[in-house]
Amino acid sequence: MPTYKAPVDDVRFLLTDVLQVERYDNLAGFADASPDVVDAILGEGARLCEEVFTPTNQAGDREGCTRHPDGRVTTPTGFRDAYRAYVEGGWMGLSAPADHGGQGLPSYLNTVMQEFLSSANLALGMYPALTQGAVAALMIHGSDEQKRLYLPNMVSGRWTGTMNLTEPHCGTDLGLLTTKAVPDADGSYAITGTKIFISAGEHDLAENIIHLVLARIEGAPAGTKGISLFVVPKMLVGEDGSAGARNAVACGAIERKMGIHGNATCVMNYDGATGWLVGEAHRGLNAMFVMMNEARLAVGVQGLAQSEVAYQNAAAYAKERLQGRALTGAAEPSRPADPIIVHPDVRRNLMTIRAFNEGARALVLWTALAADVSHRSEDAAERQAADDRLGLLTPVVKGVLTDLGFENAVRAQQVLGGHGYIEEWGMSQFVRDARIAMIYEGANGVQAMDLVGRKLPRDAGRAVMAFFGEIEGFCRDNADDVMKPYVEPLAKGLGQLQGSTMWFMNNAFAKPDNAGAGAGEFMHLMGLVAMGYMWARMAKAALARRHEGDGVAARMDAKLVTGRFYMERMMPEAGALARRIEAGSDAVMGLPREMF
Amino acid sequence: MPTYKAPVDDVRFLLTDVLQVERYDNLAGFADASPDVVDAILGEGARLCEEVFTPTNQAGDREGCTRHPDGRVTTPTGFRDAYRAYVEGGWMGLSAPADHGGQGLPSYLNTVMQEFLSSANLALGMYPALTQGAVAALMIHGSDEQKRLYLPNMVSGRWTGTMNLTEPHCGTDLGLLTTKAVPDADGSYAITGTKIFISAGEHDLAENIIHLVLARIEGAPAGTKGISLFVVPKMLVGEDGSAGARNAVACGAIERKMGIHGNATCVMNYDGATGWLVGEAHRGLNAMFVMMNEARLAVGVQGLAQSEVAYQNAAAYAKERLQGRALTGAAEPSRPADPIIVHPDVRRNLMTIRAFNEGARALVLWTALAADVSHRSEDAAERQAADDRLGLLTPVVKGVLTDLGFENAVRAQQVLGGHGYIEEWGMSQFVRDARIAMIYEGANGVQAMDLVGRKLPRDAGRAVMAFFGEIEGFCRDNADDVMKPYVEPLAKGLGQLQGSTMWFMNNAFAKPDNAGAGAGEFMHLMGLVAMGYMWARMAKAALARRHEGDGVAARMDAKLVTGRFYMERMMPEAGALARRIEAGSDAVMGLPREMF
């Protein structure tokens, strides 16, 4: 059975040495996250994931969820107990405001926990992740009454949340949605329609499920400008906040999927269900975007998480499995063969995953910190800069980390050879589970278009210019010999990214297909450079500590080797991506439709 | 349910216009494959695959194979009938010699058929593919008596074959194998041991199963030099060639796998089973390599096949699914949204797959033709040149086509968004089925080492020099303006491949890890250039016919656009691959083992 050990040391290195979070102690809640408190949280969180969540993961895949004839859905063996442990540990409200029952700690800690949970059991971790997204939407757009009725039980984890966007004929293009909302005399609405692909839509983990549902109020304009957001509880909630009668919403079926079998993906039928408007009428997409942006970051983290757990199991196998001899002569002549980790091709696979994992983790935490600053800083300029960075990096984190997270799960599976293909070994599940993250919360092609079509041009490119400026500044300030193996490839990659950005400016306005045809590559180019920047910062931090004892030196040396691997083996992709982007859209769009 | 249409027109274009197979009419069997005969075979083969094999594919995945308490294994619903239709059509013996009951046609036709079958139902297509591999090994290394006893029923398809290499503790490193063979007085051997991952090891499709088994004769030297090959029929075969009593070999379990559920992957227990030596004692690996080389080509074809069928279903979806509007303005203003094929990112995915499929199909047929020439030519120099090319390209076809075939199945799945993740749509099965091809018949890392460590240096680089020379010659001979968009990028890619080859020569002898660390990238660089060469040849053939009517011009124009896409979007990877190779092994091997 696969195992998992949460990368606590790496997180601590990032928080303390690379991001130096103590610089932000002026932000609300940050001073409470003292090094001791953070250590305790990381330790307890790791324990929960390693000892409670991980053991339920494989059985969850094998059993899946079951929909009973009466519409009830039960989760796999062990999920209820594991979720209860999560709730009792107070994890759901880790970063939620104290006035809704949360602990008010920085949200980067919640992001760390999302990684650990998603490595340990992705399908189970989705239930709380969706709830936290729904909490965020209600916190910003809900009325005081809605907050009072729903948030305390959601923040505690007694109730969970969902987001209901997709319908059979519309996913990405929400303007097509037809679920309708008819106003009742009492100010509520009767919601009718069918939603599909609703993760955690029905289950047995919580007493109540709070659905956030996009629908069109009768008579509303067509398209996306006529969509409103509604809160539709599974059990109607009384004035005293208790769950009461059943609402007219039910799970009609659960899907048979490639992976995340432990998460119930439901067809939800709304049959005149009672719902209440959240935020303004016809402005539902705005409210939903709060939830989606939180969720996109969380989904990017899922990509990293699957890559990490797949890596750990592949590395363990590679150190144990004996097969063949090192090219440089037997490494363990007393044994019948060498462990396969002596083979350069096996190493190359492991190092590729490792260099991604550590770079991606840094990028995730840097982005999560931007979210904290954008929400909590009292300095408007600082808030704006952080919000710019958050907006720019969110599609990159979602798109790039899930594409590469999946690729790495496949790569790790390959290390096990034939055993990797057998379900018993667990690698197949990592691959199958990781696959969904490239699709949901906006397929990665949509993330790329969000980056290129919306985030790049916004405010005359202010966000991307600040991003370039920061990396240029870092390269300038670290032009010494010892940093050269990191800074030089980074600067080259940045130049290619800047060149491609300029190419879009010169070629995409007149011919928008040029932007569309290169968007996917641009997103990956930006991810490559962003992780490269993280690696340069990690190398700098590692160089500063490499002479310490207590195993620190060995860890810092490993960082430096892995950073060199990133620069030598991964950064070269930047040139190929730039050439593809700058080839434009002629060949991409040249084939008549009927020839496909 | 997914559909499939065999790419008959494309095959015909390759055979007639690109490879001009009529030039080989002097080879045995080739003149029989007249254009009319080939047309009839392609048409009948397409019909079998489209109408008989395809409809069984999804049910095969859902049901899987069943092992019964008595050790019998049954295949999914419909497999027996489909296999019977295959046998009755005489397909098993298409390219087998007439003196064993085959039709003696060129083996490239069988390779075409392998593609069609593997697209239609990979799990089912494996049963005949393994049989053909076993036939090849017996034909070359079997005694006359063995040929007489086994081949007619195998060539007809009444009996199937397997290859038994892997054991629990040894896969790639066959030197570790422990299955033992004890000589009996009658010249047979008693075989005892456990083999795992035996595809088609037990099933209900055929009356008998002929296992080819690697084992160590008692007292044989350790390592690979003490391994012999045995033929071990499931049912012992009488002098008259009829299947009689049960041999002491049985399926102990079938594996629960990620995909190819319709193929029984068996643990085979040999409990003093009666077997007969094939070829010389202790030279079993040589004999097995005949089978493995055939099989490697066939597995490469499987990668292409899954990419092709996944493409077809993704393209059909992209032409139907309405979502969003073209960046250049509504393409179909009268409908609520445009079909998603208008979006450049969707096109980019489809074009990437298409450019691979057509390039890979050309490479496969070019390689299959080399196999035919190497076996059938009467000119020793021609045979040697063809054998050189076959040896050089076999690991490339196996490794590159399965890596990219899988990537493309994933890419096609992405086109369907959330529906791609739901089993009902069939895209998940293509991904899960395609995954195995990167692993079996030698994991792709092993293919890369075979290429770099064995095929490159062999005969002082004769094969690779001939390959370079041929492409250089083509580029020289086609330096005109109209071919420039194809020849120029090809020449650049070739230069990068030659540079990396030179780099190995200068850096890998003293430090073999430099070869190991770059082998995977080198294999892909070679595949990229080889398919690029195919594209340049296809472009030349298309240019010659683009003024014809009857829809030919449209097809030829499509070829030219797709070829440009290949050159602009795929060839740029060559530079990144070369830079990775030339970074060497320091960072790859630099981490101490305990730090993983």
PDB file of C-alpha atoms in Angstrom, chain A residues 414-532:
ATOM      1  CA  GLN A 414       6.879   4.552 -14.977  1.00  0.00           C
ATOM      2  CA  VAL A 415       9.596   4.076 -12.347  1.00  0.00           C
ATOM      3  CA  LEU A 416       7.708   1.009 -11.102  1.00  0.00           C
ATOM      4  CA  GLY A 417       7.603  -0.636 -14.522  1.00  0.00           C
ATOM      5  CA  GLY A 418       4.887  -3.268 -14.800  1.00  0.00           C
ATOM      6  CA  HIS A 419       4.016  -2.896 -11.131  1.00  0.00           C
ATOM      7  CA  GLY A 420       3.071   0.702 -11.832  1.00  0.00           C
ATOM      8  CA  TYR A 421       0.210  -0.537 -14.001  1.00  0.00           C
ATOM      9  CA  ILE A 422      -1.234  -2.849 -11.341  1.00  0.00           C
ATOM     10  CA  GLU A 423      -3.829  -1.149  -9.137  1.00  0.00           C
ATOM     11  CA  GLU A 424      -2.559  -2.792  -5.973  1.00  0.00           C
ATOM     12  CA  TRP A 425       0.592  -0.642  -6.033  1.00  0.00           C
ATOM     13  CA  GLY A 426      -1.380   2.590  -5.975  1.00  0.00           C
ATOM     14  CA  MET A 427       0.473   4.480  -8.703  1.00  0.00           C
ATOM     15  CA  SER A 428      -2.392   4.108 -11.142  1.00  0.00           C
ATOM     16  CA  GLN A 429      -4.688   5.822  -8.659  1.00  0.00           C
ATOM     17  CA  PHE A 430      -2.361   8.805  -8.369  1.00  0.00           C
ATOM     18  CA  VAL A 431      -2.422   9.143 -12.155  1.00  0.00           C
ATOM     19  CA  ARG A 432      -6.175   8.713 -12.437  1.00  0.00           C
ATOM     20  CA  ASP A 433      -6.875  11.066  -9.554  1.00  0.00           C
ATOM     21  CA  ALA A 434      -4.418  13.719 -10.775  1.00  0.00           C
ATOM     22  CA  ARG A 435      -6.090  13.751 -14.193  1.00  0.00           C
ATOM     23  CA  ILE A 436      -9.214  15.579 -13.008  1.00  0.00           C
ATOM     24  CA  ALA A 437      -7.299  18.613 -11.796  1.00  0.00           C
ATOM     25  CA  MET A 438      -6.465  19.552 -15.413  1.00  0.00           C
ATOM     26  CA  ILE A 439     -10.174  19.670 -16.163  1.00  0.00           C
ATOM     27  CA  TYR A 440     -12.281  20.996 -13.327  1.00  0.00           C
ATOM     28  CA  GLU A 441     -12.508  24.597 -12.114  1.00  0.00           C
ATOM     29  CA  GLY A 442     -11.958  25.665 -15.704  1.00  0.00           C
ATOM     30  CA  ALA A 443     -10.096  23.341 -18.058  1.00  0.00           C
ATOM     31  CA  ASN A 444      -6.468  24.346 -18.488  1.00  0.00           C
ATOM     32  CA  GLY A 445      -7.113  25.823 -21.932  1.00  0.00           C
ATOM     33  CA  VAL A 446      -9.513  28.205 -20.204  1.00  0.00           C
ATOM     34  CA  GLN A 447      -6.851  29.109 -17.655  1.00  0.00           C
ATOM     35  CA  ALA A 448      -4.472  29.914 -20.493  1.00  0.00           C
ATOM     36  CA  MET A 449      -7.015  32.207 -22.135  1.00  0.00           C
ATOM     37  CA  ASP A 450      -7.737  33.843 -18.777  1.00  0.00           C
ATOM     38  CA  LEU A 451      -4.025  34.575 -18.450  1.00  0.00           C
ATOM     39  CA  VAL A 452      -3.424  35.810 -21.974  1.00  0.00           C
ATOM     40  CA  GLY A 453      -6.761  37.437 -22.750  1.00  0.00           C
ATOM     41  CA  ARG A 454      -7.566  38.948 -19.376  1.00  0.00           C
ATOM     42  CA  LYS A 455      -4.727  39.000 -16.882  1.00  0.00           C
ATOM     43  CA  LEU A 456      -1.934  40.159 -19.212  1.00  0.00           C
ATOM     44  CA  PRO A 457      -3.657  43.216 -20.704  1.00  0.00           C
ATOM     45  CA  ARG A 458      -5.477  44.258 -17.495  1.00  0.00           C
ATOM     46  CA  ASP A 459      -4.490  47.748 -16.259  1.00  0.00           C
ATOM     47  CA  ALA A 460      -2.173  48.176 -19.222  1.00  0.00           C
ATOM     48  CA  GLY A 461      -0.103  45.193 -18.168  1.00  0.00           C
ATOM     49  CA  ARG A 462       0.622  46.499 -14.693  1.00  0.00           C
ATOM     50  CA  ALA A 463       0.685  43.033 -13.067  1.00  0.00           C
ATOM     51  CA  VAL A 464       2.948  41.363 -15.583  1.00  0.00           C
ATOM     52  CA  MET A 465       5.306  44.340 -15.700  1.00  0.00           C
ATOM     53  CA  ALA A 466       5.663  44.217 -11.912  1.00  0.00           C
ATOM     54  CA  PHE A 467       6.351  40.473 -12.160  1.00  0.00           C
ATOM     55  CA  PHE A 468       9.058  41.014 -14.786  1.00  0.00           C
ATOM     56  CA  GLY A 469      10.497  43.897 -12.782  1.00  0.00           C
ATOM     57  CA  GLU A 470      10.793  41.854  -9.628  1.00  0.00           C
ATOM     58  CA  ILE A 471      12.665  39.029 -11.373  1.00  0.00           C
ATOM     59  CA  GLU A 472      14.914  41.441 -13.241  1.00  0.00           C
ATOM     60  CA  GLY A 473      15.718  43.124  -9.939  1.00  0.00           C
ATOM     61  CA  PHE A 474      16.555  39.796  -8.347  1.00  0.00           C
ATOM     62  CA  CYS A 475      18.843  38.858 -11.224  1.00  0.00           C
ATOM     63  CA  ARG A 476      20.589  42.239 -11.020  1.00  0.00           C
ATOM     64  CA  ASP A 477      21.062  41.987  -7.261  1.00  0.00           C
ATOM     65  CA  ASN A 478      22.447  38.458  -7.448  1.00  0.00           C
ATOM     66  CA  ALA A 479      24.864  38.644 -10.332  1.00  0.00           C
ATOM     67  CA  ASP A 480      27.702  37.037  -8.368  1.00  0.00           C
ATOM     68  CA  ASP A 481      29.542  33.910  -9.410  1.00  0.00           C
ATOM     69  CA  VAL A 482      28.006  31.611  -6.855  1.00  0.00           C
ATOM     70  CA  MET A 483      24.467  32.481  -7.970  1.00  0.00           C
ATOM     71  CA  LYS A 484      25.364  32.445 -11.657  1.00  0.00           C
ATOM     72  CA  PRO A 485      24.230  28.824 -12.358  1.00  0.00           C
ATOM     73  CA  TYR A 486      20.768  29.868 -11.197  1.00  0.00           C
ATOM     74  CA  VAL A 487      20.458  33.480 -12.251  1.00  0.00           C
ATOM     75  CA  GLU A 488      21.816  33.148 -15.776  1.00  0.00           C
ATOM     76  CA  PRO A 489      19.313  30.516 -17.003  1.00  0.00           C
ATOM     77  CA  LEU A 490      16.539  32.370 -15.178  1.00  0.00           C
ATOM     78  CA  ALA A 491      17.421  35.621 -16.917  1.00  0.00           C
ATOM     79  CA  LYS A 492      17.476  33.825 -20.252  1.00  0.00           C
ATOM     80  CA  GLY A 493      14.070  32.262 -19.637  1.00  0.00           C
ATOM     81  CA  LEU A 494      12.706  35.605 -18.527  1.00  0.00           C
ATOM     82  CA  GLY A 495      13.985  37.156 -21.741  1.00  0.00           C
ATOM     83  CA  GLN A 496      12.106  34.535 -23.741  1.00  0.00           C
ATOM     84  CA  LEU A 497       8.953  35.168 -21.754  1.00  0.00           C
ATOM     85  CA  GLN A 498       9.279  38.908 -22.275  1.00  0.00           C
ATOM     86  CA  GLY A 499       9.880  38.355 -25.968  1.00  0.00           C
ATOM     87  CA  SER A 500       6.721  36.286 -26.273  1.00  0.00           C
ATOM     88  CA  THR A 501       4.731  38.871 -24.332  1.00  0.00           C
ATOM     89  CA  MET A 502       5.945  41.518 -26.738  1.00  0.00           C
ATOM     90  CA  TRP A 503       5.086  39.241 -29.660  1.00  0.00           C
ATOM     91  CA  PHE A 504       1.495  39.030 -28.407  1.00  0.00           C
ATOM     92  CA  MET A 505       1.345  42.822 -28.093  1.00  0.00           C
ATOM     93  CA  ASN A 506       2.470  43.207 -31.679  1.00  0.00           C
ATOM     94  CA  ASN A 507       0.499  40.368 -33.235  1.00  0.00           C
ATOM     95  CA  ALA A 508      -2.588  39.511 -31.245  1.00  0.00           C
ATOM     96  CA  PHE A 509      -4.610  42.705 -31.378  1.00  0.00           C
ATOM     97  CA  ALA A 510      -5.026  42.567 -35.122  1.00  0.00           C
ATOM     98  CA  LYS A 511      -5.351  38.775 -35.121  1.00  0.00           C
ATOM     99  CA  PRO A 512      -6.737  37.387 -31.875  1.00  0.00           C
ATOM    100  CA  ASP A 513      -6.189  33.785 -32.977  1.00  0.00           C
ATOM    101  CA  ASN A 514      -2.483  34.456 -32.550  1.00  0.00           C
ATOM    102  CA  ALA A 515      -3.138  34.871 -28.835  1.00  0.00           C
ATOM    103  CA  GLY A 516      -5.386  31.836 -28.655  1.00  0.00           C
ATOM    104  CA  ALA A 517      -2.965  29.594 -30.518  1.00  0.00           C
ATOM    105  CA  GLY A 518      -0.083  30.460 -28.176  1.00  0.00           C
ATOM    106  CA  ALA A 519      -1.962  30.808 -24.900  1.00  0.00           C
ATOM    107  CA  GLY A 520      -1.272  27.290 -23.626  1.00  0.00           C
ATOM    108  CA  GLU A 521       2.425  27.598 -24.335  1.00  0.00           C
ATOM    109  CA  PHE A 522       2.548  31.078 -22.818  1.00  0.00           C
ATOM    110  CA  MET A 523       0.989  29.818 -19.599  1.00  0.00           C
ATOM    111  CA  HIS A 524       3.634  27.103 -19.408  1.00  0.00           C
ATOM    112  CA  LEU A 525       6.415  29.547 -20.232  1.00  0.00           C
ATOM    113  CA  MET A 526       5.254  31.790 -17.440  1.00  0.00           C
ATOM    114  CA  GLY A 527       5.058  28.846 -15.033  1.00  0.00           C
ATOM    115  CA  LEU A 528       8.556  27.759 -16.005  1.00  0.00           C
ATOM    116  CA  VAL A 529       9.969  31.213 -15.327  1.00  0.00           C
ATOM    117  CA  ALA A 530       7.969  31.688 -12.122  1.00  0.00           C
ATOM    118  CA  MET A 531       9.220  28.382 -10.742  1.00  0.00           C
ATOM    119  CA  GLY A 532      12.688  29.268 -12.002  1.00  0.00           C
TER     120      GLY A 532
END
